CSV table of C-alpha atoms and ligand atoms in Angstrom, one decimal:
chain,number,residue,atom,x,y,z
A,24,MET,CA,0.0,0.0,0.0
A,25,PRO,CA,1.5,3.4,-0.9
A,26,GLN,CA,2.0,5.3,2.4
A,27,PRO,CA,0.8,8.9,2.6
A,28,SER,CA,3.9,10.7,2.7
A,29,ASN,CA,2.7,14.1,3.9
A,30,LEU,CA,1.1,13.1,7.1
A,31,THR,CA,2.0,15.0,10.3
A,32,SER,CA,-0.6,13.6,12.6
A,33,SER,CA,-2.4,10.5,13.2
A,34,SER,CA,-5.5,11.5,11.5
A,35,ILE,CA,-5.5,10.9,7.8
A,36,ILE,CA,-8.6,12.8,6.9
A,37,GLU,CA,-9.1,16.4,8.4
A,38,THR,CA,-11.9,19.0,7.7
A,39,ARG,CA,-12.1,22.3,9.3
A,40,SER,CA,-15.2,24.4,9.0
A,41,LEU,CA,-15.9,22.6,5.7
A,42,VAL,CA,-18.8,24.2,3.7
A,43,LYS,CA,-20.4,23.1,0.6
A,44,ALA,CA,-23.2,25.1,-0.7
A,45,PHE,CA,-25.2,24.7,-4.1
A,46,GLY,CA,-26.5,28.2,-4.9
A,47,LEU,CA,-27.5,29.6,-1.5
A,48,LEU,CA,-28.4,26.2,-0.1
A,49,PRO,CA,-25.8,24.7,2.3
A,50,ALA,CA,-25.4,21.0,1.9
A,51,LEU,CA,-22.5,20.8,4.5
A,52,ARG,CA,-22.4,23.5,7.4
A,53,LYS,CA,-19.0,24.1,9.0
A,54,LEU,CA,-18.1,20.4,9.4
A,55,ASP,CA,-15.1,19.7,11.6
A,56,LEU,CA,-14.0,16.0,11.3
A,57,SER,CA,-10.8,14.0,12.0
A,58,ILE,CA,-10.7,10.4,10.9
A,59,ALA,CA,-7.7,8.4,12.1
A,60,LYS,CA,-5.5,6.3,9.8
A,61,GLY,CA,-7.1,2.9,9.6
A,62,GLU,CA,-10.4,3.8,11.1
A,63,PHE,CA,-13.6,2.3,9.7
A,64,VAL,CA,-16.3,4.9,9.8
A,65,ALA,CA,-20.1,4.5,8.9
A,66,LEU,CA,-21.6,7.6,7.6
A,67,LEU,CA,-25.4,7.7,8.4
A,68,GLY,CA,-28.2,10.1,7.7
A,69,PRO,CA,-31.5,10.8,6.1
A,70,ASN,CA,-31.7,11.3,2.3
A,71,GLY,CA,-30.4,14.7,1.5
A,72,SER,CA,-28.4,15.3,4.8
A,73,GLY,CA,-25.0,15.6,2.9
A,74,LYS,CA,-23.4,12.2,2.9
A,75,SER,CA,-22.8,12.0,-0.9
A,76,THR,CA,-21.7,15.6,-0.9
A,77,LEU,CA,-19.1,14.8,1.9
A,78,LEU,CA,-17.8,11.9,0.0
A,79,ARG,CA,-17.5,13.7,-3.3
A,80,LEU,CA,-15.4,16.5,-1.6
A,81,LEU,CA,-13.2,13.7,0.0
A,82,ALA,CA,-12.6,12.1,-3.2
A,83,GLY,CA,-11.6,15.5,-4.8
A,84,LEU,CA,-14.6,15.3,-7.2
A,85,SER,CA,-15.9,18.6,-5.9
A,86,LYS,CA,-14.5,21.8,-4.4
A,87,PRO,CA,-15.4,23.2,-0.9
A,88,THR,CA,-17.2,26.4,-0.9
A,89,SER,CA,-15.1,27.4,2.3
A,90,GLY,CA,-13.0,25.7,4.9
A,91,THR,CA,-10.2,23.3,4.6
A,92,LEU,CA,-9.9,19.7,3.7
A,93,THR,CA,-6.8,17.4,4.0
A,94,ILE,CA,-6.3,13.8,3.3
A,95,GLY,CA,-2.9,12.4,4.2
A,96,GLY,CA,-1.6,15.8,4.8
A,97,TRP,CA,-2.4,16.9,1.2
A,98,GLU,CA,-4.7,19.8,0.8
A,99,LEU,CA,-7.8,19.8,-1.4
A,100,PRO,CA,-8.3,21.0,-3.9
A,101,ARG,CA,-4.9,22.3,-4.5
A,102,GLU,CA,-3.0,19.0,-4.1
A,103,ALA,CA,-5.8,17.0,-5.8
A,104,ALA,CA,-3.5,14.7,-7.7
A,105,ALA,CA,-1.8,13.5,-4.7
A,106,VAL,CA,-5.0,13.0,-2.9
A,107,ARG,CA,-6.4,11.0,-5.8
A,108,ALA,CA,-3.5,8.6,-5.8
A,109,GLN,CA,-4.4,7.6,-2.1
A,110,ILE,CA,-8.2,7.4,-2.5
A,111,GLY,CA,-10.7,5.1,-4.1
A,112,LEU,CA,-14.4,5.9,-4.4
A,113,VAL,CA,-17.2,3.4,-4.9
A,114,SER,CA,-20.2,5.4,-5.9
A,115,HIS,CA,-23.8,4.6,-6.8
A,116,ARG,CA,-22.9,4.7,-10.4
A,117,PRO,CA,-20.3,1.9,-11.3
A,118,LEU,CA,-18.3,4.1,-13.7
A,119,LEU,CA,-17.5,1.3,-16.1
A,120,TYR,CA,-17.5,0.9,-19.9
A,121,GLU,CA,-20.3,-1.3,-20.9
A,122,THR,CA,-18.7,-2.0,-24.3
A,123,LEU,CA,-15.6,-3.4,-22.9
A,124,THR,CA,-14.8,-6.7,-21.0
A,125,ALA,CA,-14.2,-6.5,-17.2
A,126,ARG,CA,-10.5,-7.2,-17.9
A,127,GLU,CA,-10.4,-4.5,-20.6
A,128,ASN,CA,-12.0,-2.2,-18.1
A,129,LEU,CA,-9.4,-2.9,-15.3
A,130,ARG,CA,-6.5,-2.4,-18.0
A,131,PHE,CA,-7.8,0.9,-18.9
A,132,PHE,CA,-8.0,2.1,-15.2
A,133,GLY,CA,-4.8,0.5,-14.5
A,134,ARG,CA,-3.2,2.7,-17.1
A,135,LEU,CA,-5.0,5.7,-15.7
A,136,TYR,CA,-3.5,4.9,-12.4
A,137,ALA,CA,-0.1,4.4,-13.9
A,138,LEU,CA,0.3,0.9,-12.6
A,139,PRO,CA,3.5,-0.5,-13.9
A,140,ALA,CA,3.0,-2.7,-17.0
A,141,ASN,CA,4.9,-5.6,-15.7
A,142,THR,CA,2.6,-6.1,-12.6
A,143,ARG,CA,-0.6,-4.7,-14.1
A,144,GLU,CA,-2.0,-8.1,-15.5
A,145,THR,CA,-1.3,-9.9,-12.3
A,146,ARG,CA,-3.1,-7.3,-10.3
A,147,ILE,CA,-6.0,-7.4,-12.7
A,148,THR,CA,-6.2,-11.3,-12.5
A,149,GLU,CA,-6.0,-11.1,-8.6
A,150,GLY,CA,-8.5,-8.4,-8.5
A,151,LEU,CA,-11.0,-10.4,-10.5
A,152,GLU,CA,-10.5,-13.3,-8.4
A,153,ARG,CA,-11.0,-11.2,-5.3
A,154,VAL,CA,-14.5,-10.2,-6.4
A,155,GLY,CA,-15.6,-13.5,-7.6
A,156,LEU,CA,-15.3,-12.5,-11.3
A,157,ALA,CA,-12.4,-14.5,-12.4
A,158,LYS,CA,-14.5,-16.8,-14.8
A,159,ARG,CA,-16.4,-13.7,-16.2
A,160,GLY,CA,-13.3,-11.4,-16.8
A,161,ASP,CA,-13.5,-11.7,-20.5
A,162,ASP,CA,-17.3,-11.1,-20.8
A,163,LEU,CA,-18.6,-7.7,-21.9
A,164,VAL,CA,-19.7,-5.6,-18.9
A,165,ARG,CA,-22.9,-5.0,-20.8
A,166,THR,CA,-23.9,-8.7,-20.0
A,167,TYR,CA,-23.2,-8.2,-16.3
A,168,SER,CA,-26.0,-8.0,-13.5
A,169,ARG,CA,-26.1,-4.9,-11.2
A,170,GLY,CA,-24.4,-7.0,-8.6
A,171,MET,CA,-21.5,-8.0,-11.0
A,172,GLN,CA,-21.1,-4.6,-12.1
A,173,GLN,CA,-20.8,-3.5,-8.6
A,174,ARG,CA,-18.3,-6.2,-7.7
A,175,LEU,CA,-16.2,-5.1,-10.8
A,176,SER,CA,-16.4,-1.5,-9.6
A,177,ILE,CA,-14.9,-2.5,-6.3
A,178,ALA,CA,-12.2,-4.4,-8.1
A,179,ARG,CA,-11.5,-1.1,-10.0
A,180,THR,CA,-11.3,0.9,-6.8
A,181,LEU,CA,-8.9,-1.5,-5.1
A,182,LEU,CA,-6.6,-1.8,-8.2
A,183,HIS,CA,-4.2,1.0,-7.3
A,184,ASP,CA,-4.4,-0.2,-3.7
A,185,PRO,CA,-5.6,3.2,-2.3
A,186,HIS,CA,-5.2,4.0,1.4
A,187,VAL,CA,-8.5,5.4,1.8
A,188,LEU,CA,-11.6,3.7,0.6
A,189,LEU,CA,-14.7,5.8,0.3
A,190,LEU,CA,-17.9,4.0,-0.4
A,191,ASP,CA,-21.4,5.6,-1.1
A,192,GLU,CA,-24.2,3.0,-0.2
A,193,PRO,CA,-22.2,0.3,-1.7
A,194,TYR,CA,-24.9,-2.2,-0.7
A,195,THR,CA,-27.7,-0.7,-2.7
A,196,GLY,CA,-29.0,-3.2,-5.3
A,197,LEU,CA,-26.6,-6.0,-4.3
A,198,ASP,CA,-28.2,-9.5,-3.7
A,199,GLN,CA,-27.3,-11.5,-0.6
A,200,ASP,CA,-24.4,-13.2,-2.3
A,201,ALA,CA,-22.7,-10.0,-3.5
A,202,SER,CA,-23.4,-8.3,0.0
A,203,LEU,CA,-21.5,-11.0,1.6
A,204,THR,CA,-18.5,-10.8,-0.7
A,205,LEU,CA,-18.5,-7.1,-0.1
A,206,ASP,CA,-18.6,-7.6,3.7
A,207,GLY,CA,-15.4,-9.8,3.2
A,208,LEU,CA,-13.8,-7.4,1.0
A,209,LEU,CA,-14.4,-4.4,3.4
A,210,THR,CA,-13.3,-6.4,6.6
A,211,GLU,CA,-10.1,-7.6,4.9
A,212,ALA,CA,-9.4,-3.9,3.7
A,213,HIS,CA,-10.0,-2.8,7.3
A,214,ARG,CA,-7.8,-5.6,8.6
A,215,ASP,CA,-5.0,-4.6,6.2
A,216,GLY,CA,-5.1,-1.0,7.7
A,217,HIS,CA,-7.0,0.8,5.0
A,218,THR,CA,-9.0,3.8,6.1
A,219,VAL,CA,-12.7,3.2,5.2
A,220,VAL,CA,-15.6,5.9,5.0
A,221,MET,CA,-18.9,4.4,4.0
A,222,ALA,CA,-22.4,6.1,3.7
A,223,THR,CA,-25.1,3.5,4.4
A,224,HIS,CA,-28.6,3.1,5.8
A,225,GLU,CA,-27.9,-0.2,7.2
A,226,MET,CA,-27.4,-0.1,11.0
A,227,ASP,CA,-26.5,-3.6,11.4
A,228,ARG,CA,-23.6,-3.5,8.9
A,229,ALA,CA,-22.6,-0.1,10.5
A,230,VAL,CA,-22.3,-1.6,13.9
A,231,ARG,CA,-20.7,-4.8,12.7
A,232,LEU,CA,-18.1,-3.4,10.2
A,233,ALA,CA,-17.2,-0.1,11.4
A,234,ASP,CA,-15.3,1.4,14.4
A,235,ARG,CA,-17.1,4.5,14.7
A,236,THR,CA,-20.5,5.9,13.4
A,237,LEU,CA,-21.3,9.4,12.4
A,238,ILE,CA,-24.8,10.9,11.7
A,239,LEU,CA,-25.3,13.7,9.4
A,240,ALA,CA,-28.5,15.8,9.5
A,241,ARG,CA,-29.1,18.8,7.2
A,242,GLY,CA,-25.5,19.1,6.6
A,243,SER,CA,-24.4,19.1,10.3
A,244,LEU,CA,-22.6,16.4,12.4
A,245,VAL,CA,-25.2,15.5,15.0
A,246,HIS,CA,-23.7,12.3,16.5
A,247,ASP,CA,-20.1,10.9,16.5
A,248,ALA,CA,-19.4,7.8,18.6
A,249,PRO,CA,-17.7,4.5,18.7
A,250,THR,CA,-19.7,1.3,17.7
A,251,ALA,CA,-17.8,-0.7,20.5
A,252,GLY,CA,-20.7,-2.0,22.7
A,253,MET,CA,-23.3,-0.8,20.4
A,254,ASP,CA,-25.9,-2.9,18.8
A,255,ALA,CA,-28.1,-2.1,15.6
A,256,LEU,CA,-31.2,-1.7,17.8
A,257,ALA,CA,-29.2,0.8,20.0
A,258,LEU,CA,-28.0,2.7,16.9
A,259,ALA,CA,-31.4,2.9,15.4
A,260,ALA,CA,-32.8,4.3,18.5
A,261,ILE,CA,-30.3,7.0,18.6
A,262,TYR,CA,-30.7,7.6,15.0
A,263,THR,CA,-34.5,8.0,15.3
A,264,ASP,CA,-34.1,10.3,18.3
A,265,ILE,CA,-31.7,12.4,16.7
A,266,THR,CA,-33.1,12.9,13.2
A,267,GLY,CA,-36.8,12.2,13.9
A,268,MET,CA,-36.8,9.6,11.2
A,269,ALA,CA,-37.2,6.1,11.3
A,270,SER,CA,-34.1,4.2,10.3
A,271,ALA,CA,-34.1,1.8,7.3
A,272,ARG,CA,-34.1,-1.3,9.7
B,27,ADP,P1,-27.4,12.3,0.8
B,27,ADP,O1,-26.2,11.8,0.1
B,27,ADP,O2,-27.0,12.3,2.3
B,27,ADP,O3,-28.5,11.8,0.5
B,27,ADP,P2,-26.6,14.7,-0.7
B,27,ADP,O4,-25.2,14.9,-0.3
B,27,ADP,O5,-26.8,13.9,-2.1
B,27,ADP,O6,-27.3,13.9,0.4
B,27,ADP,O7,-27.3,16.1,-0.8
B,27,ADP,C1,-27.3,17.0,0.1
B,27,ADP,C2,-28.0,18.2,-0.2
B,27,ADP,O8,-27.4,18.8,-1.3
B,27,ADP,C3,-29.4,17.9,-0.8
B,27,ADP,O9,-30.3,19.0,-0.5
B,27,ADP,C4,-29.2,17.9,-2.4
B,27,ADP,O10,-30.4,18.3,-3.0
B,27,ADP,C5,-28.1,18.9,-2.5
B,27,ADP,N1,-27.2,18.8,-3.7
B,27,ADP,C6,-26.4,17.6,-3.8
B,27,ADP,N2,-25.7,17.7,-4.9
B,27,ADP,C7,-26.2,18.8,-5.6
B,27,ADP,C8,-25.8,19.5,-7.0
B,27,ADP,N3,-25.0,19.0,-7.6
B,27,ADP,N4,-26.6,20.6,-7.1
B,27,ADP,C9,-27.6,21.1,-6.4
B,27,ADP,N5,-27.8,20.5,-5.1
B,27,ADP,C10,-27.1,19.4,-4.7
B,28,MG,MG1,-26.4,10.0,-1.3
């Protein structure tokens, strides 16, 4: 795993008074957040609370309106190239080319991330095996189910072995089998020391996989606590209490 080379504190993600507004509407309001290297954080909150906005800012895909944002000590948006080498984002959309095979897709992204040619094919084969697509690697992505596309987009995200994994509701549309594969991949990534930030509505997965849960409501951080000793029911009760919304489960 490439180490973040510009790190001065134990936190790999830092935001200070981070604001993102669309027109006059603030989607994130003065967010102060520190995430430690290797931490697995579940990001909860009702629809429209700002989860995707935060993940897109962290991924360097959109610029803050005000405030500061650093990843691995590199500042966004100024040092976006250095940040992008360290992060991988799994978003709602799979970001794949349907007219290419799975292997061709990974080759394309491997070149984009400047993976050395001599290790590229090995990493691609390993990646396909890891997500259970080894036998379908030479099929066109167009013929893939939603679950298979999601698995492939995870293989793409892991291809350059990013230090920080950002996931936006990655379980949406996955069948049970694909969900279990994803559980395994995320557990492994966490164990290997990756930092993970995952937006989800699934309370049971949040407490099972994450070290810490954050709840966003209308662009503000309204809850920040470790998951140790917490079960899904207790978390759901806190969620309902704070947001006034029923949780997904
Ligand atoms: P969540 O992911 O928690 O459902 P989002 O981050 O997608 O929430 O959205 C937060 C708020 O920002 C919402 O009010 C949404 O309508 C608004 N928003 C998000 N993206 C845009 C955009 N590109 N243009 C305008 N408004 C946006
Ligand atoms: Mg969202």
